[in-house]
Coordinates of C-alpha atoms in Angstrom, one line a residue:
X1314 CA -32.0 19.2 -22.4
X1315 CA -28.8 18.7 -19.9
X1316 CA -26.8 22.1 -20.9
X1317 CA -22.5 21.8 -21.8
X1318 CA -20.6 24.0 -20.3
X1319 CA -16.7 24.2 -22.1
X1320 CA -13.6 24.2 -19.4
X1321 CA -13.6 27.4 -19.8
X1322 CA -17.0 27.8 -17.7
X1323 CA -18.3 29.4 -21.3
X1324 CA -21.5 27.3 -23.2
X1325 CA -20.1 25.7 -26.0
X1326 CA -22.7 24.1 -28.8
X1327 CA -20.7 22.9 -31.2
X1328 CA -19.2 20.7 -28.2
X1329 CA -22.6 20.2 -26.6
X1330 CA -23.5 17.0 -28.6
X1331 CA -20.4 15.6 -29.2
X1332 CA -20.9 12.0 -30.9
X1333 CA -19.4 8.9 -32.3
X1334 CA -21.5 7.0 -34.8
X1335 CA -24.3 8.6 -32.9
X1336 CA -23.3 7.7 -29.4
X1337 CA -22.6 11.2 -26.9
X1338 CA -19.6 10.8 -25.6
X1339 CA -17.4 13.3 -23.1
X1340 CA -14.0 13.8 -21.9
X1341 CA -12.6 14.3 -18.2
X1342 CA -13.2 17.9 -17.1
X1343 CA -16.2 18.9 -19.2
X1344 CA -18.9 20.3 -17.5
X1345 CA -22.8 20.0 -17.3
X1346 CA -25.7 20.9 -15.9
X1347 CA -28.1 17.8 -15.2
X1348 CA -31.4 17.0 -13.8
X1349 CA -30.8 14.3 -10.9
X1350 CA -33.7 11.3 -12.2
X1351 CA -32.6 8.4 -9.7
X1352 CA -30.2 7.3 -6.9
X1353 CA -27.7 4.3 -7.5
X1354 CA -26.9 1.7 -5.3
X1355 CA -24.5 3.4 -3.5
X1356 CA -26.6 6.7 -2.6
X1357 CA -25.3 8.1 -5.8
X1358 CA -27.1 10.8 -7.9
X1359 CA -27.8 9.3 -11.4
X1360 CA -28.3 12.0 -14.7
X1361 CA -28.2 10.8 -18.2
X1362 CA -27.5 13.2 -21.2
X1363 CA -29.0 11.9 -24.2
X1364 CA -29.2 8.2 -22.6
X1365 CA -25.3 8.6 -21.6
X1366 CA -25.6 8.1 -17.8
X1367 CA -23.5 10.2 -15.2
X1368 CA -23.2 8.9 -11.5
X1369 CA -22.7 12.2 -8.7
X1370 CA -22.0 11.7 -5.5
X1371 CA -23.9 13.8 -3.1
X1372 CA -26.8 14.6 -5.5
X1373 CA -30.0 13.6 -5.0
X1374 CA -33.4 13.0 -7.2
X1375 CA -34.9 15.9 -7.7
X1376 CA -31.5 18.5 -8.0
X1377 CA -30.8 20.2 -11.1
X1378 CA -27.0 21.0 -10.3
X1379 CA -23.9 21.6 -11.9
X1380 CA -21.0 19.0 -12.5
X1381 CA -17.5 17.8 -13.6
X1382 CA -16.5 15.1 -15.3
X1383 CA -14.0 12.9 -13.6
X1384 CA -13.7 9.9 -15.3
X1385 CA -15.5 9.2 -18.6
X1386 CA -16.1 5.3 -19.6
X1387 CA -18.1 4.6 -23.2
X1388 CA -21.8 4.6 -21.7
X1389 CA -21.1 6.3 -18.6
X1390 CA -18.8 8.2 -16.2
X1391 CA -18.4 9.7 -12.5
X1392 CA -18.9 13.3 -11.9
X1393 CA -18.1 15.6 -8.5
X1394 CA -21.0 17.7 -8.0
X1395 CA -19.6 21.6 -8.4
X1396 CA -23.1 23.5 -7.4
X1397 CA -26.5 22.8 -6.7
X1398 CA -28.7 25.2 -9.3
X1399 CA -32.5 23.9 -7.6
X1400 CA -32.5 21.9 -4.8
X1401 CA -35.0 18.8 -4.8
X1402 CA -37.3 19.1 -2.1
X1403 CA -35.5 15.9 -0.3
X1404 CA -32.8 17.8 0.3
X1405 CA -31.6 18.9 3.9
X1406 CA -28.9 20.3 5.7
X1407 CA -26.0 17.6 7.3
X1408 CA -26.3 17.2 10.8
X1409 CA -23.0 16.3 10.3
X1410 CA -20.1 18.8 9.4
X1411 CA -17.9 16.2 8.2
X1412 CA -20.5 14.0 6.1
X1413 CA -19.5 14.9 2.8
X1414 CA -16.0 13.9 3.4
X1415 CA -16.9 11.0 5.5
X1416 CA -17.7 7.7 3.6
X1417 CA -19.7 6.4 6.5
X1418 CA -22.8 8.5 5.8
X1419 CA -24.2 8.8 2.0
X1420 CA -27.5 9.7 2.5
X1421 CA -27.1 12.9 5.7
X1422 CA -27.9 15.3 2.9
X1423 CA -31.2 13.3 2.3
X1424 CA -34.5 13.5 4.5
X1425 CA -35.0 10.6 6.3
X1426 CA -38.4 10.1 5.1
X1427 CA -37.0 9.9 1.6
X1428 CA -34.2 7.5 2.4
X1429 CA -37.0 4.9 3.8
X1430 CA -38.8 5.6 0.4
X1431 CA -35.3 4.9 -1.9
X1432 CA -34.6 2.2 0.3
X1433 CA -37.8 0.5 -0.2
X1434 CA -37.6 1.4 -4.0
X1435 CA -34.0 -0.2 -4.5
X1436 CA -35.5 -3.9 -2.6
X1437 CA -38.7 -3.6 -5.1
X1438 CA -36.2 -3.0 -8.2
X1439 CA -34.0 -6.1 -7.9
X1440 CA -36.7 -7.8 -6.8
X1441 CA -38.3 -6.9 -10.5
X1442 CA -35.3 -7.0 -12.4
X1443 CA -33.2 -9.9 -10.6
X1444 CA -35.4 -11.7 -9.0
X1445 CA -38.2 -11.3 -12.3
X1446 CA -40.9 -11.5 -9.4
X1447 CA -43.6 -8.6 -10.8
X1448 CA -46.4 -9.9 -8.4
X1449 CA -44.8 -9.2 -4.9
X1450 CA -44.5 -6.0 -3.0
X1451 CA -41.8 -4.8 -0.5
X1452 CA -43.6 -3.4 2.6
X1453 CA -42.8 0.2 3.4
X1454 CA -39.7 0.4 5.3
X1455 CA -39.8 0.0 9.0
X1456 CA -37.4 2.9 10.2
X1457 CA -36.3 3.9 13.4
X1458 CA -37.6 6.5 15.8
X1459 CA -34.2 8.2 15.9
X1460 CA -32.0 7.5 13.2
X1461 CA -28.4 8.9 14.9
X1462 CA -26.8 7.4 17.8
X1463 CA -27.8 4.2 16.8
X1464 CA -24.4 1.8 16.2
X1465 CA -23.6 -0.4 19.4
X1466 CA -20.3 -0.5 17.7
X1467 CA -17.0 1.7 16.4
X1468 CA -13.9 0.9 15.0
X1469 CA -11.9 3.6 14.7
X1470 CA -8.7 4.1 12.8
X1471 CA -5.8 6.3 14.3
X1472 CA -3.1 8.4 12.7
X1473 CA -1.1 11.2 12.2
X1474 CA -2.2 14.9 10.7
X1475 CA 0.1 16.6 8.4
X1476 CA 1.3 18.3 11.3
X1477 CA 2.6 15.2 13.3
X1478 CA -1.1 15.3 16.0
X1479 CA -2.7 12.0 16.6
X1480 CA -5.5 12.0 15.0
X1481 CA -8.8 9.6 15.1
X1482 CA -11.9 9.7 12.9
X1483 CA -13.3 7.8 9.8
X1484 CA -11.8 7.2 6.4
X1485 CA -12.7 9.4 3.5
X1486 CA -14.3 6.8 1.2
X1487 CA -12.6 5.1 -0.9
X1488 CA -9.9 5.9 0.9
X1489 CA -7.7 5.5 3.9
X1490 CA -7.1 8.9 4.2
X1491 CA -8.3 10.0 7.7
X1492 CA -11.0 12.3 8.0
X1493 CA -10.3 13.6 12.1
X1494 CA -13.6 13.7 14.1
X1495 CA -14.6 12.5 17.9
X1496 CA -18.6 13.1 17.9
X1497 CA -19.9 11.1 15.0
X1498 CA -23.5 11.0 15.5
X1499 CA -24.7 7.8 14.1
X1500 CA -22.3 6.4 17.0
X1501 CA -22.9 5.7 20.6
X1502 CA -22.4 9.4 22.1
X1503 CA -20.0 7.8 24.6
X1504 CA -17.4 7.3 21.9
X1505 CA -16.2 11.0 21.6
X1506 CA -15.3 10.9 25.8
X1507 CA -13.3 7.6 25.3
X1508 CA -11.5 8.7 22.0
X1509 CA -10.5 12.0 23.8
X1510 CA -9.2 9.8 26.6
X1511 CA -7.3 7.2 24.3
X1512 CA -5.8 10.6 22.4
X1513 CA -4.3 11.8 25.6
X1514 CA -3.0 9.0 26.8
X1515 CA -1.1 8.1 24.0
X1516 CA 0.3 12.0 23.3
X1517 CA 0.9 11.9 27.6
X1518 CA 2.7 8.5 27.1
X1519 CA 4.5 9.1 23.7
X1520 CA 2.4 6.3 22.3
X1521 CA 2.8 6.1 18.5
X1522 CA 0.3 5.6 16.2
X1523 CA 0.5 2.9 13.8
X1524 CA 1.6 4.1 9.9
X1525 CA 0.1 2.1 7.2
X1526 CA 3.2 3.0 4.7
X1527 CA 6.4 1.7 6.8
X1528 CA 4.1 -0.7 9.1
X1529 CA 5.5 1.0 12.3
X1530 CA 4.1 2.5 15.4
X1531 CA 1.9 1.0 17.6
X1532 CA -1.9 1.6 18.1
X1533 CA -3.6 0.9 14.6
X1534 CA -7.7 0.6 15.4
X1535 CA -10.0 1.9 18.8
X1536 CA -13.0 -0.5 18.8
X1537 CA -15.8 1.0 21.1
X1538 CA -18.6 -1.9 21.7
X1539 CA -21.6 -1.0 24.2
X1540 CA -24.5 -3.0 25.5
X1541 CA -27.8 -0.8 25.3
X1542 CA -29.6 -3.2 27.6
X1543 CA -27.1 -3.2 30.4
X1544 CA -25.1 -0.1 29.7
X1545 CA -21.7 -1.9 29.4
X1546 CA -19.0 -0.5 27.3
X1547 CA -16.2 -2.4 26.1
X1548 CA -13.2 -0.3 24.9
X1549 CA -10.6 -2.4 22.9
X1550 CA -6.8 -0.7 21.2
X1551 CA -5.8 -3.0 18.1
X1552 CA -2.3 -2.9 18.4
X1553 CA 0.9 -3.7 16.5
X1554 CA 2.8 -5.1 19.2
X1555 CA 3.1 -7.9 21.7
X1556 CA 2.3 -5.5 24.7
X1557 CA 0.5 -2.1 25.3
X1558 CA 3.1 0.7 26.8
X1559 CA 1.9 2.2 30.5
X1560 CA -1.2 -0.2 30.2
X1561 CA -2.0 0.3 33.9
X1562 CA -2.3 4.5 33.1
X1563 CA -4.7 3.8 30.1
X1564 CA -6.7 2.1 32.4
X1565 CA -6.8 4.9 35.2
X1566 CA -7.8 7.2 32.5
X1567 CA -10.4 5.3 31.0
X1568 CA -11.8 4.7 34.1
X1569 CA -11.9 8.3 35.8
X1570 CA -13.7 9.7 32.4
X1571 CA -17.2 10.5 32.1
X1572 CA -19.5 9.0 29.8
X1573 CA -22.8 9.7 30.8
X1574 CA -22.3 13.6 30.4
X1575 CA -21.5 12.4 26.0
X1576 CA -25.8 11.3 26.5
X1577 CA -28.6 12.9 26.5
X1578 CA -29.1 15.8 23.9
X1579 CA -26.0 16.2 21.6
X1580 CA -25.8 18.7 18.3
X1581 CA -29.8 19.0 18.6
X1582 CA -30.6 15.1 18.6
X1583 CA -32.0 13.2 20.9
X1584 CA -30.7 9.6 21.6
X1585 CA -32.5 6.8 23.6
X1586 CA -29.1 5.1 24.3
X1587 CA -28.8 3.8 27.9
X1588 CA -27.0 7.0 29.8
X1589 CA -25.9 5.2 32.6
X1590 CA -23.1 3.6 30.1
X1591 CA -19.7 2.9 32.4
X1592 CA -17.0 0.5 30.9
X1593 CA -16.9 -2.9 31.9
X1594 CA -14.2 -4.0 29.4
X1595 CA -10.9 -2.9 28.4
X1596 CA -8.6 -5.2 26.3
X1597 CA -6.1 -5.0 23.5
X1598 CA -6.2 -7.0 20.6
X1599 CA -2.9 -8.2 19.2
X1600 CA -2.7 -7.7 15.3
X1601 CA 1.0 -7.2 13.5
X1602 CA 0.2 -8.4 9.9
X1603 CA 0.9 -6.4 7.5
X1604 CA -3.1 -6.2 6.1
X1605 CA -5.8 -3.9 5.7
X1606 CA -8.2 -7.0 7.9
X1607 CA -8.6 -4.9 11.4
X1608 CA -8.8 -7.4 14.0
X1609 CA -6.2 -10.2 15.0
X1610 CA -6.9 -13.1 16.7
X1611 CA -5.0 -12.5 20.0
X1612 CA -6.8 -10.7 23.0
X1613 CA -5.5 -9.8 26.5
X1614 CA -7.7 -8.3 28.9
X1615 CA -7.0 -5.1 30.6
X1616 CA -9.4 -4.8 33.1
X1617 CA -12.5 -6.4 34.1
X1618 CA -13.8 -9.0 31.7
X1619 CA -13.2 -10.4 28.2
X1620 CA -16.8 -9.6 26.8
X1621 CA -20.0 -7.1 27.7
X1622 CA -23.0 -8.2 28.6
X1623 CA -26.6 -7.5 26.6
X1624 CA -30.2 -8.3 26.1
X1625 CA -32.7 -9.2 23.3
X1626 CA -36.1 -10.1 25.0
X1627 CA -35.2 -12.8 27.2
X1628 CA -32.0 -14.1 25.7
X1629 CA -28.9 -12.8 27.0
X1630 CA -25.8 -12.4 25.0
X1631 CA -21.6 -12.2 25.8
X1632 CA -20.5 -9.8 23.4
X1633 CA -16.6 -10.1 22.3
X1634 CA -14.3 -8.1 20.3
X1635 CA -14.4 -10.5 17.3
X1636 CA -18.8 -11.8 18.0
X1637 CA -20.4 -10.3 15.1
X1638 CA -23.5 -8.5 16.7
X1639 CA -26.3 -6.2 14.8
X1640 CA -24.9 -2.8 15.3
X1641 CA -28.5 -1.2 16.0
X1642 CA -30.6 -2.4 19.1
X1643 CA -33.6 -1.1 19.0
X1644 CA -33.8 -2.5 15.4
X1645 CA -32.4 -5.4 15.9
X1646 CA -35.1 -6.3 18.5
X1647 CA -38.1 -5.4 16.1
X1648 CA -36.4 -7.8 13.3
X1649 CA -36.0 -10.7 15.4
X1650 CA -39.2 -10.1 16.7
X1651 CA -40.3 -10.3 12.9
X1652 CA -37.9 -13.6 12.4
X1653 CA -40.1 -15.1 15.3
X1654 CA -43.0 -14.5 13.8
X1655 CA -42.1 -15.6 10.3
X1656 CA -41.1 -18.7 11.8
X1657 CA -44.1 -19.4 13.9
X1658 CA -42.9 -22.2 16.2
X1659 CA -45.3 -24.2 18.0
X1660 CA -42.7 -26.2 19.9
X1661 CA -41.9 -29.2 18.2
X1662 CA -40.2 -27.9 15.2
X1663 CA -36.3 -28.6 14.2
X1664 CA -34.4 -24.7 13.4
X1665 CA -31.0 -24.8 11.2
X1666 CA -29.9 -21.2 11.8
X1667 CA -27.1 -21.0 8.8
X1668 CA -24.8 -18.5 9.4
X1669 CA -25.5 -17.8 12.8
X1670 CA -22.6 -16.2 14.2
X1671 CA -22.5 -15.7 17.7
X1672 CA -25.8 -17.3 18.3
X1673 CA -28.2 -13.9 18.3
X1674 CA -30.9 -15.9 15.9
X1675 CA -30.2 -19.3 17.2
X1676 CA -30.9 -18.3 20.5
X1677 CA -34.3 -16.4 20.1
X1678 CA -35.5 -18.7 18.4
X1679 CA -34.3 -21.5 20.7
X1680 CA -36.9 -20.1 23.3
X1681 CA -39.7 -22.0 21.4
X1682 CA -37.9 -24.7 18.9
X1683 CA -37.5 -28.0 20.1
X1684 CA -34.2 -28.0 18.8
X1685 CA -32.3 -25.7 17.0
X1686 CA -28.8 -26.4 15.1
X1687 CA -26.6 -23.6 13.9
X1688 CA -23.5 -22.8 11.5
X1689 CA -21.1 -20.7 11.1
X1690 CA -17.5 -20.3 9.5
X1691 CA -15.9 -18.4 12.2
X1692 CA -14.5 -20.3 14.9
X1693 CA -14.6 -17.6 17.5
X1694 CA -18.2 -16.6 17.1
X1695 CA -19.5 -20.9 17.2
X1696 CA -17.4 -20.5 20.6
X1697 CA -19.2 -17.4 21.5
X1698 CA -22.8 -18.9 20.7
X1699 CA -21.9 -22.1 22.4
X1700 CA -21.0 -20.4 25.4
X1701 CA -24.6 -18.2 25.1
X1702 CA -26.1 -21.3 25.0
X1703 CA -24.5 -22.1 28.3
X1704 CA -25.5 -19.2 29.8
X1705 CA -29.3 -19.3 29.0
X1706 CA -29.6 -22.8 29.8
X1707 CA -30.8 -23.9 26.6
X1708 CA -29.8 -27.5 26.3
X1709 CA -31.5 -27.8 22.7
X1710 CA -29.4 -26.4 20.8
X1711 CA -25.9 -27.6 18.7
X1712 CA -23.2 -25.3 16.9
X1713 CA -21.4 -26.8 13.9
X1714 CA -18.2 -24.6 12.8
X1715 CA -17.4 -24.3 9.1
X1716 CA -18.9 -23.0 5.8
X1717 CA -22.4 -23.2 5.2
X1718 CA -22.1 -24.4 2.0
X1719 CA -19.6 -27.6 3.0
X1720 CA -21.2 -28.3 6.8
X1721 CA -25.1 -28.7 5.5
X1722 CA -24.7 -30.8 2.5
X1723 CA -21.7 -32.8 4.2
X1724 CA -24.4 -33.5 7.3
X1725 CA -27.0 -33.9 4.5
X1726 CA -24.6 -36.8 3.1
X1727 CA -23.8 -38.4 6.2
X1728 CA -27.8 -38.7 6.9
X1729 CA -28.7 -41.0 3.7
X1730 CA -31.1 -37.8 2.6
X1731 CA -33.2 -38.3 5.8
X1732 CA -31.8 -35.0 7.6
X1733 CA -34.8 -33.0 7.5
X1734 CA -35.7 -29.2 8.9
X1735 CA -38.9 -28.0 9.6
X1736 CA -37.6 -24.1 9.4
X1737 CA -34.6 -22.9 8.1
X1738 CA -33.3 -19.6 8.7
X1739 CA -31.0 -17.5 6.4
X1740 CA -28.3 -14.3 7.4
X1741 CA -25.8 -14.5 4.9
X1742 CA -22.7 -12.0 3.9
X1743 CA -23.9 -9.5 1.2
X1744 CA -22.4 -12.2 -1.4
X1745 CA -25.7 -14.2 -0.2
X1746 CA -26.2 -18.1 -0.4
X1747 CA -23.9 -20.7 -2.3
X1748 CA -26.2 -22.3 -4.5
X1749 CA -24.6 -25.5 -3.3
X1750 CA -26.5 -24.8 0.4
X1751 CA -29.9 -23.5 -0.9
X1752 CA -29.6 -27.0 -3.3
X1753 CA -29.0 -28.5 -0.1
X1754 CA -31.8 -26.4 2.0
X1755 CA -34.6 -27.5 -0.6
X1756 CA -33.4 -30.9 -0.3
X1757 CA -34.0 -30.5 3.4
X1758 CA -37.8 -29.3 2.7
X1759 CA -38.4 -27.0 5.3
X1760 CA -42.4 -26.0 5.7
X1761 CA -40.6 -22.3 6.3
X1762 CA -37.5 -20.0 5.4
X1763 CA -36.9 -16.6 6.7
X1764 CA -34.3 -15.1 5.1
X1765 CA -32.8 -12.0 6.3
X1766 CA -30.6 -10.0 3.8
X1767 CA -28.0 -6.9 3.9
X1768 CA -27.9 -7.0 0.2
X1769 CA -31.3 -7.0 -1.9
X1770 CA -29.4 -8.0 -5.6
X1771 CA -28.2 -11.3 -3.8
X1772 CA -31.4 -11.7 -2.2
X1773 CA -33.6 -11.6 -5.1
X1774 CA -30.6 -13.8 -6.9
X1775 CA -31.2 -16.3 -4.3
X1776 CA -35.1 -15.8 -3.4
X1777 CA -35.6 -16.7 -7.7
X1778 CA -33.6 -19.7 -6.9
X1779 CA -35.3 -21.0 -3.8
X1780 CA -38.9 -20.2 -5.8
X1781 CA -37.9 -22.0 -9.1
X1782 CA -37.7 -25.2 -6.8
X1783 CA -40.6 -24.9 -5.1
X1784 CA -40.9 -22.1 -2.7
X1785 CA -42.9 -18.9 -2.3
X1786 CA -42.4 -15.7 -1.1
X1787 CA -44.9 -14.6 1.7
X1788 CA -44.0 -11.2 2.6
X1789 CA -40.8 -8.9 2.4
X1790 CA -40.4 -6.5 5.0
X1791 CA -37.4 -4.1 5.0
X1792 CA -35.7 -2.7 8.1
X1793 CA -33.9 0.3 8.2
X1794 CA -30.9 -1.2 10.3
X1795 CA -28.6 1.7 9.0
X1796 CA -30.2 5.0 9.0
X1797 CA -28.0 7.9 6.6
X1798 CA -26.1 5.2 4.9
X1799 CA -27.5 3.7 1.5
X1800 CA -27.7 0.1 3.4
X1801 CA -31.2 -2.0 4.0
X1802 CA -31.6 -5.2 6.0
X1803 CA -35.0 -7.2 4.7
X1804 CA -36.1 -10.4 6.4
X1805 CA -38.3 -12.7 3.7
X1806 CA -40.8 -15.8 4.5
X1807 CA -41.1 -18.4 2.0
X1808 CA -43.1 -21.2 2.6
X1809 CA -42.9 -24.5 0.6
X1810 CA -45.7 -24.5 -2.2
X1811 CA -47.0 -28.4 -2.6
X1812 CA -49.6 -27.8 -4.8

């Protein structure tokens, strides 16, 4: 049984099974000790104490450790974790000396073998429990062969210490609380030269950093994007201002750094990022609201062009500061090789790619499709994939902008019920698909869907859905887009059951 330990540090019996009408209850500050039985969905340790559940950060299944109470609700509360009494075998050492603060990485303290197995376990679970499908099985994860370095892209937040010194790093989660560190290493290894450079320049220059509280100062965000298949690096200050001060010296100091000595073999881990990274982009982007949303609409260019410049297969992609764009290459390529597959075009189908962003799906798939139509909200990103489209000379395509959910049914309308799709693909937002589109998508009856999810609750929500009207589900297989966070991408065929 989970031991009580008083304030005090002292055991306590008499307040060991504290109960109303037979339910254990506890109060801010008590302490246990716990056996760690599960993670949650957020890479949280879960204990329970007589069926009263505990969530710790930073434990893991398998610990027995010691912790505090921090917030008590009626069937469950939040606990900091105060000392690891037996590790579980799982458990190893941070690469990271900042990960427990960081809110980037939940899972560093976690083998990486395990976090394929929990990831592949949390699909499986919602699948069960939301989804209610007991008769299909998640494929073991496919993970990555170096799981640091990955992330073709950074956005870093700048700010002051408590001693007035520019700082850049990562939040602390939950928090916007600046946790200062240049060499995070799930990031391109390039990113710690160019923040080192941006640092100087603005301390050199007297460049202020931007303060969330009184909305002054100048440079809020660095966004680092970089191409893996041409080595391009786009850096890119989100300012709040109309103009950058001493622009033309950012620009000489940007250029005169070193990148390719931040590749190679950093803290012990290899990466297989492109070393001969130089930058081909340097912009600002223009945002003076007063919000919490990054990234403003307005860009001016710097030096050289607007965009980088990369390469899935054969399809070759502009890259922008506002083109959503899978953060991991290597994985990226082995999903939409997957996608491909799922969809197995033989050259005569029609493709709706909903939610297509900048094109990335649309385009690759494009390559075999007789025609392919895509849609997505953001007006920027139709531009960008419009403009891909250009550039790969594929004339069979079309780009609609607006919401899934209103475009397709609205198209649907103006057609009589005749517009038809052979395949449709799926890459929603974590909130998944409006049950107003899938409606619509059935209606459509596509021989195929492949649906490729960041969340697996709204996946199964929407995969029961999509099967309760006459789909099935082939196969799941999970991709470990996101290695050391508690994130899972999963692409999903369903074919169209006429029996």
């Amino acid at each position: 049984m989970p031991g009580y330990i008083g304030q005090s540090g002292t055991e306590d019996k008499n307040a060991a099974l504290q109960s109303e009408n037979n339910i254990f209850t506890c109060k801010k500050n008590d302490e246990f000790i716990i056996d760690i039985e599960d993670l949650g969905t957020d890479g949280e340790g879960i204990g329970k104490i007589q069926g009263y559940t505990l969530f710790v950060k930073d434990a893991l299944t398998g610990d027995k450790v010691r912790v505090k109470i921090m917030k008590a609700k009626k069937k469950y509360a939040y606990a900091k974790l105060l000392e690891i009494i037996e590790p579980s075998e799982w458990r190893t050492e941070p690469a990271c000396p900042v990960a427990k603060q960081c809110g980037g990485c939940q899972l560093q303290h976690c083998s990486y073998e395990k976090q394929l197995e929990w990831k592949r376990k949390k699909i499986q679970d919602c699948l069960n429990r939301i989804g209610g499908f007991t008769d299909i099985q998640t494929e073991p994860v496919i993970g990555m062969d170096i799981p640091y370095y990955y992330r073709n892209k950074a956005q870093f937040p700048v700010g002051y210490d408590k001693d007035g010194n520019i700082v850049t790093g990562f939040y602390a989660g939950r928090t916007h609380s600046i946790i200062p560190f240049k060499n995070c290493l799930v990031q391109h290894p390039c990113s710690s030269a160019i923040l080192e450079t941006v640092t100087k320049y603005m301390e050199e220059n007297k460049v202020s950093a931007y303060n969330e509280t009184n909305h002054k100062g100048i440079v809020r965000h660095i966004l680092i994007r970089t191409a893996q298949a041409t080595g391009e690096v786009m850096v890119c200050l989100i300012i709040n201002a109309d103009k950058l001060p001493y622009a033309d010296k950012l620009v000489k100091m940007l250029l005169e750094c070193s990148l390719s000595q931040k590749s190679g073999n950093i803290n012990g881990i290899n990466n297989n990022f492109n070393e001969n990274s130089f930058i081909k982009s340097i912009c600002i982007n223009i945002n003076k609201e007063n919000t919490n949303v990054i990234l403003g609409n307005s860009i001016e260019v710097l030096y050289g062009t607007p965009y980088i410049t990369d390469y899935i297969g054969e399809v070759v992609y502009h890259i922008s500061p506002l083109s959503f764009y899978q953060v991991n290459y290597g994985q990226t390529v082995r999903l939409y090789e997957k996608v491909m597959e799922f969809a197995d075009l033989k050259g005569d189908e029609v493709v709706w790619d909903l939610y297509c962003g900048i094109g990335t799906i649309s385009l690759f798939l494009a390559q075999k499709a007789a025609k392919v139509c895509g849609v997505e909200i953001v007006p920027q990103a139709v531009d960008d994939a419009r403009e891909n489209a250009i550039l790969n000379n594929m004339e069979n395509t079309e780009f609609f902008n607006g919401a899934a959910e209103e475009i397709v049914p609205l198209q649907y309308e103006k057609s009589g019920g005749k517009l038809k799709a052979d395949i449709v693909t799926l890459d929603p937002p974590r909130k998944g698909c409006d049950e107003k589109l899938l409606n619509t998508v059935v209606n459509m009856q596509p021989a195929r869907i492949v649906y490729v999810s960041c969340d697996p609750a709204t996946l199964a929500r929407d995969l029961k859905y999509l099967c309760n009207r006459g789909y099935e589900v082939g196969k799941v297989q999970p991709y470990d887009m996101f290695g050391q966070s508690c994130h899972i991408e999963t692409v999903v065929i369903l074919s169209k059951n006429d029996k």
